[in-house]
Structures are given as structure tokens and as C-alpha cells.
CSV table of C-alpha atoms in Angstrom, one decimal:
chain,number,residue,atom,x,y,z
A,1,UNK,CA,-25.3,77.8,49.7
A,2,UNK,CA,-26.7,81.3,50.0
A,3,UNK,CA,-30.1,81.5,51.7
A,4,UNK,CA,-30.9,84.7,49.7
A,5,UNK,CA,-30.1,84.4,46.0
A,6,UNK,CA,-29.8,87.6,44.0
A,7,UNK,CA,-33.1,88.7,42.5
A,8,UNK,CA,-33.8,88.8,38.8
A,9,UNK,CA,-30.7,86.8,38.2
A,10,UNK,CA,-29.6,84.8,35.2
A,11,UNK,CA,-29.1,81.2,36.1
A,12,UNK,CA,-26.1,79.8,34.2
A,13,UNK,CA,-25.9,76.0,34.0
A,14,UNK,CA,-22.2,75.4,34.0
A,15,UNK,CA,-19.1,77.2,35.3
A,16,UNK,CA,-16.2,75.8,33.2
A,17,UNK,CA,-13.7,78.1,31.5
A,18,UNK,CA,-16.0,77.9,28.4
A,19,UNK,CA,-18.7,79.7,30.4
A,20,UNK,CA,-16.7,82.6,31.6
A,21,UNK,CA,-17.7,84.9,28.6
A,22,UNK,CA,-21.4,84.4,29.7
A,23,UNK,CA,-20.7,85.7,33.2
A,24,UNK,CA,-18.5,88.5,31.8
A,25,UNK,CA,-21.2,89.7,29.4
A,26,UNK,CA,-23.9,89.5,32.1
A,27,UNK,CA,-21.7,91.5,34.4
A,28,UNK,CA,-21.1,94.1,31.7
A,29,UNK,CA,-24.8,94.5,31.4
A,30,UNK,CA,-25.4,94.7,35.1
A,31,UNK,CA,-27.3,91.4,35.2
A,32,UNK,CA,-26.7,89.3,38.4
A,33,UNK,CA,-25.7,85.7,37.9
A,34,UNK,CA,-26.1,82.4,39.8
A,35,UNK,CA,-23.6,79.8,38.7
A,36,UNK,CA,-24.5,76.1,38.8
A,37,UNK,CA,-21.7,73.5,38.8
A,38,UNK,CA,-21.0,70.5,40.9
A,39,UNK,CA,-17.3,71.3,41.2
A,40,UNK,CA,-16.3,73.5,44.1
A,41,UNK,CA,-13.3,74.7,42.1
A,42,UNK,CA,-15.2,75.5,38.9
A,43,UNK,CA,-13.2,78.1,37.0
A,44,UNK,CA,-16.1,80.5,36.4
A,45,UNK,CA,-17.4,80.7,40.0
A,46,UNK,CA,-15.3,83.8,40.7
A,47,UNK,CA,-17.1,85.6,37.9
A,48,UNK,CA,-20.6,84.9,39.3
A,49,UNK,CA,-22.6,86.8,41.9
A,50,UNK,CA,-23.5,83.6,43.6
A,51,UNK,CA,-22.5,79.9,43.2
A,52,UNK,CA,-24.5,76.7,43.6
A,53,UNK,CA,-22.6,73.5,44.0
A,54,UNK,CA,-25.1,71.2,42.3
A,55,UNK,CA,-24.9,69.0,39.2
A,56,UNK,CA,-26.3,70.7,36.1
A,57,UNK,CA,-28.0,67.4,35.3
A,58,UNK,CA,-30.2,67.6,38.5
A,59,UNK,CA,-33.1,70.0,37.8
A,60,UNK,CA,-34.9,69.0,41.0
A,61,UNK,CA,-31.9,69.8,43.2
A,62,UNK,CA,-31.4,73.1,41.5
A,63,UNK,CA,-35.0,74.1,42.0
A,64,UNK,CA,-34.9,73.0,45.6
A,65,UNK,CA,-31.8,75.1,46.2
A,66,UNK,CA,-33.4,78.1,44.6
A,67,UNK,CA,-36.4,77.8,47.0
A,68,UNK,CA,-38.7,80.8,46.4
A,69,UNK,CA,-36.2,82.6,44.1
A,70,UNK,CA,-37.3,82.7,40.5
A,71,UNK,CA,-34.6,83.3,37.9
A,72,UNK,CA,-35.2,86.0,35.2
A,73,UNK,CA,-33.7,83.6,32.6
A,74,UNK,CA,-31.6,80.5,32.2
A,75,UNK,CA,-28.7,79.8,29.8
A,76,UNK,CA,-26.3,76.9,29.2
A,77,UNK,CA,-23.1,77.2,27.4
A,78,UNK,CA,-20.9,74.6,25.7
A,79,UNK,CA,-22.2,71.6,27.7
A,80,UNK,CA,-24.6,68.9,26.5
A,81,UNK,CA,-25.2,67.7,30.1
A,82,UNK,CA,-27.2,70.7,31.0
A,83,UNK,CA,-29.6,70.9,28.0
A,84,UNK,CA,-32.4,68.7,29.5
A,85,UNK,CA,-32.2,70.7,32.7
A,86,UNK,CA,-32.4,73.9,30.7
A,87,UNK,CA,-35.7,72.8,29.3
A,88,UNK,CA,-37.2,71.4,32.5
A,89,UNK,CA,-36.4,74.5,34.5
A,90,UNK,CA,-37.6,76.9,31.7
A,91,UNK,CA,-41.0,75.2,31.8
A,92,UNK,CA,-41.1,75.1,35.6
A,93,UNK,CA,-40.5,78.9,35.9
A,94,UNK,CA,-42.5,79.9,32.8
A,95,UNK,CA,-39.5,81.7,31.4
A,96,UNK,CA,-39.4,83.7,28.1
A,97,UNK,CA,-37.2,81.1,26.5
A,98,UNK,CA,-37.6,77.4,26.9
A,99,UNK,CA,-35.1,75.0,25.3
A,100,UNK,CA,-36.9,73.0,22.6
A,101,UNK,CA,-37.7,69.3,23.4
A,102,UNK,CA,-37.0,68.1,19.8
A,103,UNK,CA,-33.4,69.5,20.0
A,104,UNK,CA,-32.6,66.9,22.7
A,105,UNK,CA,-32.5,64.3,19.9
A,106,UNK,CA,-29.2,65.9,18.8
A,107,UNK,CA,-27.6,64.5,22.0
A,108,UNK,CA,-28.1,61.0,20.8
A,109,UNK,CA,-25.8,60.3,17.9
A,110,UNK,CA,-27.9,57.4,16.6
A,111,UNK,CA,-31.1,59.4,16.8
A,112,UNK,CA,-29.4,62.2,15.0
A,113,UNK,CA,-28.3,59.9,12.1
A,114,UNK,CA,-32.0,59.1,11.6
A,115,UNK,CA,-32.8,62.9,11.6
A,116,UNK,CA,-30.1,63.5,9.0
A,117,UNK,CA,-31.6,60.7,6.8
A,118,UNK,CA,-35.1,62.1,7.2
A,119,UNK,CA,-33.9,65.5,5.9
A,120,UNK,CA,-32.5,63.8,2.7
A,121,UNK,CA,-28.9,64.7,3.6
A,122,UNK,CA,-26.1,62.3,2.5
A,123,UNK,CA,-25.0,59.9,5.3
A,124,UNK,CA,-22.6,57.1,5.8
A,125,UNK,CA,-22.4,53.7,7.5
A,126,UNK,CA,-23.0,53.3,11.2
A,127,UNK,CA,-24.3,50.9,13.8
A,128,UNK,CA,-25.3,51.4,17.5
A,129,UNK,CA,-26.4,49.2,20.4
A,130,UNK,CA,-26.2,48.9,24.2
A,131,UNK,CA,-25.1,45.3,23.6
A,132,UNK,CA,-21.3,45.1,23.2
A,133,UNK,CA,-21.4,41.8,21.1
A,134,UNK,CA,-24.2,43.1,18.9
A,135,UNK,CA,-22.5,46.4,18.1
A,136,UNK,CA,-19.2,44.5,17.4
A,137,UNK,CA,-20.9,42.2,15.0
A,138,UNK,CA,-22.6,45.0,13.1
A,139,UNK,CA,-19.4,47.1,13.1
A,140,UNK,CA,-17.5,44.2,11.4
A,141,UNK,CA,-19.7,44.6,8.4
A,142,UNK,CA,-18.9,48.3,7.9
A,143,UNK,CA,-16.0,49.8,6.0
A,144,UNK,CA,-12.8,50.3,8.0
A,145,UNK,CA,-11.4,52.5,9.5
A,146,UNK,CA,-14.1,53.1,12.0
A,147,UNK,CA,-14.7,55.6,14.8
A,148,UNK,CA,-16.1,54.2,18.0
A,149,UNK,CA,-17.9,56.6,20.4
A,150,UNK,CA,-20.3,56.7,23.3
A,151,UNK,CA,-23.7,57.5,21.7
A,152,UNK,CA,-24.4,60.2,24.2
A,153,UNK,CA,-20.8,61.5,24.7
A,154,UNK,CA,-19.2,64.8,24.0
A,155,UNK,CA,-15.8,66.5,24.1
A,156,UNK,CA,-14.0,63.5,22.4
A,157,UNK,CA,-14.3,61.4,25.6
A,158,UNK,CA,-14.2,57.7,24.9
A,159,UNK,CA,-13.6,58.1,21.2
A,160,UNK,CA,-11.3,55.6,19.4
A,161,UNK,CA,-10.3,55.2,15.8
A,162,UNK,CA,-10.2,51.5,14.8
A,163,UNK,CA,-8.5,50.1,11.7
A,164,UNK,CA,-9.0,46.4,12.3
A,165,UNK,CA,-11.8,44.2,13.7
A,166,UNK,CA,-9.5,42.8,16.4
A,167,UNK,CA,-9.4,46.3,18.0
A,168,UNK,CA,-13.1,46.6,18.3
A,169,UNK,CA,-13.7,44.9,21.7
A,170,UNK,CA,-11.3,47.3,23.6
A,171,UNK,CA,-12.7,50.4,21.8
A,172,UNK,CA,-16.3,49.4,22.5
A,173,UNK,CA,-15.5,48.8,26.2
A,174,UNK,CA,-13.8,52.2,26.4
A,175,UNK,CA,-16.8,54.0,24.7
A,176,UNK,CA,-19.3,52.2,27.0
A,177,UNK,CA,-17.4,53.4,30.0
A,178,UNK,CA,-18.1,57.0,28.9
A,179,UNK,CA,-21.8,56.5,28.0
A,180,UNK,CA,-24.5,57.1,30.6
A,181,UNK,CA,-26.8,54.7,28.6
A,182,UNK,CA,-23.9,52.2,28.0
A,183,UNK,CA,-24.7,52.5,24.3
A,184,UNK,CA,-22.0,52.6,21.7
A,185,UNK,CA,-22.1,54.0,18.1
A,186,UNK,CA,-19.6,52.9,15.5
A,187,UNK,CA,-19.3,55.0,12.4
A,188,UNK,CA,-17.3,54.7,9.1
A,189,UNK,CA,-14.4,57.1,9.2
A,190,UNK,CA,-14.8,59.9,6.6
A,191,UNK,CA,-11.9,61.3,4.6
A,192,UNK,CA,-12.2,64.9,3.6
A,193,UNK,CA,-12.2,68.4,4.8
A,194,UNK,CA,-13.2,68.7,8.5
A,195,UNK,CA,-15.6,71.6,8.9
A,196,UNK,CA,-18.0,73.0,11.5
A,197,UNK,CA,-21.0,75.2,10.9
A,198,UNK,CA,-22.1,77.7,13.6
A,199,UNK,CA,-25.5,79.3,13.3
A,200,UNK,CA,-27.6,81.6,15.4
A,201,UNK,CA,-31.2,81.5,14.3
A,202,UNK,CA,-34.1,84.0,14.5
A,203,UNK,CA,-37.6,82.8,13.4
A,204,UNK,CA,-36.1,79.8,11.8
A,205,UNK,CA,-33.5,81.7,9.6
A,206,UNK,CA,-29.8,82.0,10.4
A,207,UNK,CA,-28.8,85.6,11.1
A,208,UNK,CA,-25.2,84.6,11.8
A,209,UNK,CA,-23.4,81.7,10.0
A,210,UNK,CA,-19.8,80.9,10.4
A,211,UNK,CA,-18.2,77.9,8.7
A,212,UNK,CA,-14.8,76.9,9.9
A,213,UNK,CA,-12.0,74.5,9.1
A,214,UNK,CA,-11.0,72.1,11.9
A,215,UNK,CA,-7.5,70.7,12.3
A,216,UNK,CA,-7.0,67.8,14.7
A,217,UNK,CA,-4.1,66.9,17.0
A,218,UNK,CA,-2.0,64.3,15.2
A,219,UNK,CA,-3.3,60.8,15.8
A,220,UNK,CA,-6.2,61.9,18.0
A,221,UNK,CA,-9.8,63.0,17.6
A,222,UNK,CA,-9.2,66.3,19.4
A,223,UNK,CA,-9.3,69.7,17.7
A,224,UNK,CA,-6.1,71.7,17.7
A,225,UNK,CA,-7.0,74.7,15.5
A,226,UNK,CA,-10.2,76.2,14.2
A,227,UNK,CA,-10.3,78.9,11.6
A,228,UNK,CA,-12.8,80.5,9.3
A,229,UNK,CA,-13.1,78.6,6.1
A,230,UNK,CA,-12.4,80.0,2.6
A,231,UNK,CA,-15.5,78.8,0.6
A,232,UNK,CA,-17.2,80.0,-2.6
A,233,UNK,CA,-20.5,81.8,-2.0
A,234,UNK,CA,-22.3,78.8,-3.5
A,235,UNK,CA,-20.6,76.3,-1.1
A,236,UNK,CA,-21.4,78.6,1.8
A,237,UNK,CA,-25.1,78.9,0.9
A,238,UNK,CA,-25.4,75.2,0.4
A,239,UNK,CA,-23.9,74.3,3.7
A,240,UNK,CA,-25.9,77.0,5.5
A,241,UNK,CA,-29.1,75.6,3.9
A,242,UNK,CA,-28.2,72.1,5.1
A,243,UNK,CA,-27.7,73.3,8.7
A,244,UNK,CA,-30.9,75.3,8.6
A,245,UNK,CA,-32.9,72.2,7.6
A,246,UNK,CA,-31.3,70.3,10.4
A,247,UNK,CA,-32.2,73.0,12.9
A,248,UNK,CA,-35.8,72.9,11.6
A,249,UNK,CA,-35.9,69.1,12.2
A,250,UNK,CA,-34.5,69.7,15.7
A,251,UNK,CA,-37.1,72.3,16.5
A,252,UNK,CA,-34.5,75.1,16.9
A,253,UNK,CA,-36.3,78.3,15.8
A,254,UNK,CA,-34.3,80.8,17.8
A,255,UNK,CA,-30.9,80.4,19.3
A,256,UNK,CA,-27.5,78.8,18.6
A,257,UNK,CA,-26.5,75.4,17.1
A,258,UNK,CA,-23.5,74.0,15.5
A,259,UNK,CA,-22.7,70.9,13.4
A,260,UNK,CA,-19.5,69.0,12.6
A,261,UNK,CA,-19.3,67.7,9.0
A,262,UNK,CA,-16.8,66.4,6.5
A,263,UNK,CA,-16.7,67.8,3.0
A,264,UNK,CA,-15.7,65.0,0.7
A,265,UNK,CA,-14.1,65.0,-2.7
A,266,UNK,CA,-17.5,64.5,-4.3
A,267,UNK,CA,-18.6,67.9,-2.9
A,268,UNK,CA,-21.0,66.3,-0.5
A,269,UNK,CA,-21.0,67.6,3.1
A,270,UNK,CA,-21.8,64.6,5.4
A,271,UNK,CA,-22.9,65.7,8.9
A,272,UNK,CA,-21.0,63.9,11.6
A,273,UNK,CA,-22.4,65.4,14.7
A,274,UNK,CA,-24.9,67.9,16.1
A,275,UNK,CA,-24.3,70.3,19.0
A,276,UNK,CA,-27.7,72.0,19.6
A,277,UNK,CA,-26.2,74.8,21.7
A,278,UNK,CA,-23.5,77.4,21.9
A,279,UNK,CA,-20.1,76.2,20.6
A,280,UNK,CA,-17.2,75.4,22.9
A,281,UNK,CA,-13.5,75.7,22.3
A,282,UNK,CA,-13.6,79.5,22.5
A,283,UNK,CA,-15.6,79.8,19.3
A,284,UNK,CA,-17.6,82.8,20.5
A,285,UNK,CA,-14.2,84.6,20.7
A,286,UNK,CA,-13.6,83.7,17.1
A,287,UNK,CA,-16.9,85.1,16.0
A,288,UNK,CA,-16.2,88.3,17.7
A,289,UNK,CA,-12.7,88.6,16.2
A,290,UNK,CA,-14.0,87.8,12.7
A,291,UNK,CA,-17.3,89.6,12.5
A,292,UNK,CA,-17.6,91.8,15.6
A,293,UNK,CA,-20.7,89.9,16.7
A,294,UNK,CA,-21.6,88.6,20.2
A,295,UNK,CA,-23.4,85.2,20.2
A,296,UNK,CA,-23.0,85.3,24.0
A,297,UNK,CA,-24.8,88.6,24.2
A,298,UNK,CA,-27.5,87.3,21.8
A,299,UNK,CA,-28.0,84.2,23.9
A,300,UNK,CA,-28.4,86.1,27.1
A,301,UNK,CA,-30.9,88.5,25.5
A,302,UNK,CA,-32.9,85.5,24.1
A,303,UNK,CA,-33.0,83.9,27.6
A,304,UNK,CA,-34.4,87.1,29.1
A,305,UNK,CA,-37.0,87.6,26.3
A,306,UNK,CA,-35.2,90.6,24.8
A,307,UNK,CA,-34.5,91.4,21.2
A,308,UNK,CA,-31.2,89.9,20.2
A,309,UNK,CA,-30.6,90.8,16.6
A,310,UNK,CA,-28.3,93.8,17.3
A,311,UNK,CA,-25.8,91.5,18.9
A,312,UNK,CA,-25.5,89.6,15.7
A,313,UNK,CA,-25.1,92.5,13.3
A,314,UNK,CA,-21.6,92.3,11.8
A,315,UNK,CA,-19.3,95.3,12.2
A,316,UNK,CA,-16.4,93.8,10.3
A,317,UNK,CA,-15.6,91.1,7.8
A,318,UNK,CA,-12.3,89.4,8.6
A,319,UNK,CA,-10.9,85.9,9.0
A,320,UNK,CA,-10.1,84.5,12.4
A,321,UNK,CA,-8.8,81.4,14.1
A,322,UNK,CA,-8.3,79.8,17.5
A,323,UNK,CA,-5.3,77.7,18.5
A,324,UNK,CA,-6.2,75.3,21.3
A,325,UNK,CA,-3.3,74.6,23.5
A,326,UNK,CA,-2.7,71.3,25.1
A,327,UNK,CA,0.1,69.5,27.0
A,328,UNK,CA,3.0,68.3,24.8
A,329,UNK,CA,3.3,65.2,27.1
A,330,UNK,CA,1.6,61.9,26.9
A,331,UNK,CA,1.7,61.5,30.7
A,332,UNK,CA,0.2,63.4,33.6
A,333,UNK,CA,2.1,66.5,34.5
A,334,UNK,CA,2.1,69.7,36.6
A,335,UNK,CA,2.6,73.1,35.1
A,336,UNK,CA,5.8,74.8,36.3
A,337,UNK,CA,5.4,78.0,34.4
A,338,UNK,CA,4.4,79.7,31.1
A,339,UNK,CA,7.1,81.2,29.0
A,340,UNK,CA,6.9,83.7,26.1
A,341,UNK,CA,3.5,85.1,27.1
A,342,UNK,CA,4.3,88.7,26.5
A,343,UNK,CA,6.0,88.0,23.2
A,344,UNK,CA,3.0,85.9,22.0
A,345,UNK,CA,0.5,88.7,22.9
A,346,UNK,CA,2.5,91.2,20.8
A,347,UNK,CA,2.4,89.1,17.6
A,348,UNK,CA,0.6,91.1,14.9
A,349,UNK,CA,-2.9,89.7,14.4
A,350,UNK,CA,-3.3,88.1,17.9
A,351,UNK,CA,-6.5,89.4,19.5
A,352,UNK,CA,-6.5,87.4,22.7
A,353,UNK,CA,-4.7,84.7,24.8
A,354,UNK,CA,-6.4,82.9,27.7
A,355,UNK,CA,-4.5,80.5,30.0
A,356,UNK,CA,-6.6,77.9,31.8
A,357,UNK,CA,-3.9,76.4,34.1
A,358,UNK,CA,-1.5,78.2,36.4
A,359,UNK,CA,1.8,77.0,38.0
A,360,UNK,CA,1.1,74.1,40.3
A,361,UNK,CA,-2.0,73.0,38.5
A,362,UNK,CA,-2.3,69.4,37.1
A,363,UNK,CA,-2.0,69.0,33.4
A,364,UNK,CA,-3.5,66.0,31.5
A,365,UNK,CA,-2.5,64.7,28.1
A,366,UNK,CA,-4.4,66.4,25.3
A,367,UNK,CA,-6.6,63.4,24.5
A,368,UNK,CA,-10.0,65.1,24.9
A,369,UNK,CA,-11.4,68.6,24.5
A,370,UNK,CA,-11.7,69.2,28.2
A,371,UNK,CA,-7.9,68.8,28.6
A,372,UNK,CA,-6.9,72.0,26.8
A,373,UNK,CA,-4.8,74.3,28.9
A,374,UNK,CA,-5.2,77.6,27.0
A,375,UNK,CA,-6.1,79.3,23.7
A,376,UNK,CA,-4.9,81.9,21.3
A,377,UNK,CA,-7.2,83.9,19.0
A,378,UNK,CA,-6.0,85.8,15.9
A,379,UNK,CA,-7.7,87.8,13.1
A,380,UNK,CA,-6.6,89.0,9.7
A,381,UNK,CA,-7.6,89.7,6.1
A,382,UNK,CA,-7.1,86.1,5.0
A,383,UNK,CA,-6.8,82.6,6.4
A,384,UNK,CA,-3.1,82.6,5.6
A,385,UNK,CA,-2.6,85.7,7.7
A,386,UNK,CA,-4.4,84.1,10.6
A,387,UNK,CA,-2.4,80.9,10.2
A,388,UNK,CA,0.9,82.9,10.3
A,389,UNK,CA,-0.1,84.7,13.5
A,390,UNK,CA,-1.2,81.6,15.2
A,391,UNK,CA,1.9,79.7,14.2
A,392,UNK,CA,4.1,82.5,15.5
A,393,UNK,CA,2.2,83.0,18.8
A,394,UNK,CA,2.0,79.3,19.6
A,395,UNK,CA,5.7,78.8,19.0
A,396,UNK,CA,6.5,81.6,21.4
A,397,UNK,CA,4.0,80.6,24.2
A,398,UNK,CA,5.4,77.6,25.9
A,399,UNK,CA,4.0,75.7,28.8
A,400,UNK,CA,6.8,74.2,31.0
A,401,UNK,CA,5.3,71.0,32.4
A,402,UNK,CA,6.9,68.6,34.9
A,403,UNK,CA,5.9,65.0,34.1
A,404,UNK,CA,4.3,63.0,36.9
A,405,UNK,CA,4.9,59.3,36.5
A,406,UNK,CA,3.1,56.6,38.4
A,407,UNK,CA,5.3,54.7,40.9
A,408,UNK,CA,5.3,51.0,40.0
């Protein structure tokens, strides 16, 4: 690792493809960056001025590697793992922005259920325990189908939908394997409209709210398409108010947060999950396409102690969507080539295409968020226009993948 880190640098906790916009925005503003990621092949390393191959969970190792170098600010993107480190290092260096301690409760799904209840927000049945037998017994008393998850997981890892008690032991074992605390949460599955709410707060009030529809990959708990939702002004204000109350309970006064919820036939929005950070799945690109705002720019300004409101001032009012591309195979594969890229980029309404794998790269089944292989962004005057553009572009852009089957 470099002995002399760049001075007055922004320390970025994470270097996945989701973090690339952070490095690009910092570069545009002439701010040097130090990337932190334990993977030597992290996709965003080439965009940083310096790279540190250290786990984003290990605040002590990061500080030791920095030595006498003091960062000008710290940011984390769409990663839960780095949030405790963000706070620890912010305090250590006395930085302008320190990640709020109360927001860390949003990383524990059971703790967050209690926060939702304390805010008087409608909930649903759930049970959690680090004892597999105990959580199975409690789960059997809930209303099926159920969703079984690691209590501290993210990105759809270890998530299983269960329709019968006989399937609980295997689902619980799978969820425990993805939980650092070996704790499993079981929740009643909610029927209804899958939505997410993104906010960026200033002094406790949202200055940028985007509510979006989510569409899942068939048969899986993995998002395929996200698009701005068509809601009445009253519905928008209600859901924004719910999200602001949750942010207040999580101690988020300034900065980003997002929440997954299900809007039921009774009109109640039941919060499923909190993500007290910037959104993943290329959502910052969606915000830019729809409203002309830069949540990435706002986050960097916040981290450096600068005014950030101008980054969130809308310059247009459109609808936008993101199509998340995954492997069409249910087995491991290798990308041979992409076909139809030029044609897809020329589809009216398409504002961007990003490909995360190149020929020769391994491709995994699209059974979790981190296994997406690309994305398409589109914008238009209505959700229908956006849907047409995404349908057309995704039909043209084709990954040719060679299946890799295990030798028995």
C-alpha cells in the first residue's frame, strides 16, 4: 500500500460497481480519493487516486494503514458493512460529518421492527432468534407464506420464501450461514405493491424524496426493475411523512436513507426494511435521470462539511426507471460476449447503459442483488414511456453466456 496517501482526500469505504459514481463525482470536482476494499480486483479501484486493500469492516486496520494521513471526509455508498466503520473513523478524525449511532439499529431487522412499532407505524408478524429451534417454533405460529432472512443481511443473500413449516429448517440454516450473528428473522410475507422510498434530509426534513415501484425476478426475492411510482399527492405526502418519522427515530438529520415497504389493499404502507444509507442498484442514476439531482454530489459535500442543497435542487420533473440485468441461466457461467449494445443505447428514452462483466468474466445466477451483470436507465414523461424504453432496450441487449457445469 502507498506510504504517502494523497492529502485532503475523500476516504471511500467500498469499491464495488455501485461506488463508481462516488469516485467519478469526486474526480469531477478535483477531490482526491482513497478507495478501501478487501478485494484486489474491486471494480472501482481504477477510478480512485489510491487503493487500500483492507476490509471496510476493520476501522483499526484502515486507521493503521493511513498512518499520519488525515482524510478530509469519509463516505460509504450502498453497503451496510461499512456503516459502523464510517462512524468510528468519523469520530476518530473529528470530521465534519459523523455517521449517527442510532442509525446502526437499521442494520438489525429485528431492532428495526421495534423502531417501526415505536413510531406507531403499521407492522406485521415476525420472530427472530439466534437459536434455530426457537425461531422455527415461533415461525410455525405465524401466517404462511413466510420470508426467512439473516437478521443482519443485505442484498437478498440468504433469503428464502417458505410456504410450509416443513421447509423452515433448511431455510433457517441457509439464513444463519449468511448472518454474522447467526441470528435469523422470519417475517410474514406481505401481498401488495412493492415500493421503496429514497430521501435525502437536511435538518430533519426531506429535500429530495423519490418513491419507486419495485418488480422482482420471477420466483426470487431479487429486484429486476425499479421505476418512479405514479401516486396521488396525498399518497406521496403520507409515505414521505412515514419515512421522515423513521429517519428521526434513527437519528438521521442530514443525509440519505431508503426504506422498502409494501402498500397493501387497505392503503397501509408496511415498512419491510431500512437502508440507512445511499441506495444501491444504480438508484442515484435514476434520481439524476428523473429530477436532474445528484445525491452522490450531495453526499460528498455533506462529508466535507460543505453546503449540499444545490445538488438536490430539481432541474426537471420526469419519470425514470432502471432495469437490472442478470444471467438468464440457473447455473454458473462465463460471459462470451454482449450483443445488441449499440442498438439498445439508441432506443429513445434510454439515458445510460452500464455493463459490469466483460467477456471471460464469471457470471452467477441472478439469485441476489450482487449478482447483477449490468443495468439500463431510461427516462420519459410517464411510467408507461419508461417501461416501453426499458422493455425494448433489454430485449436488444443480450448477454451470451456459456454454462459451466460441475463435473460429477
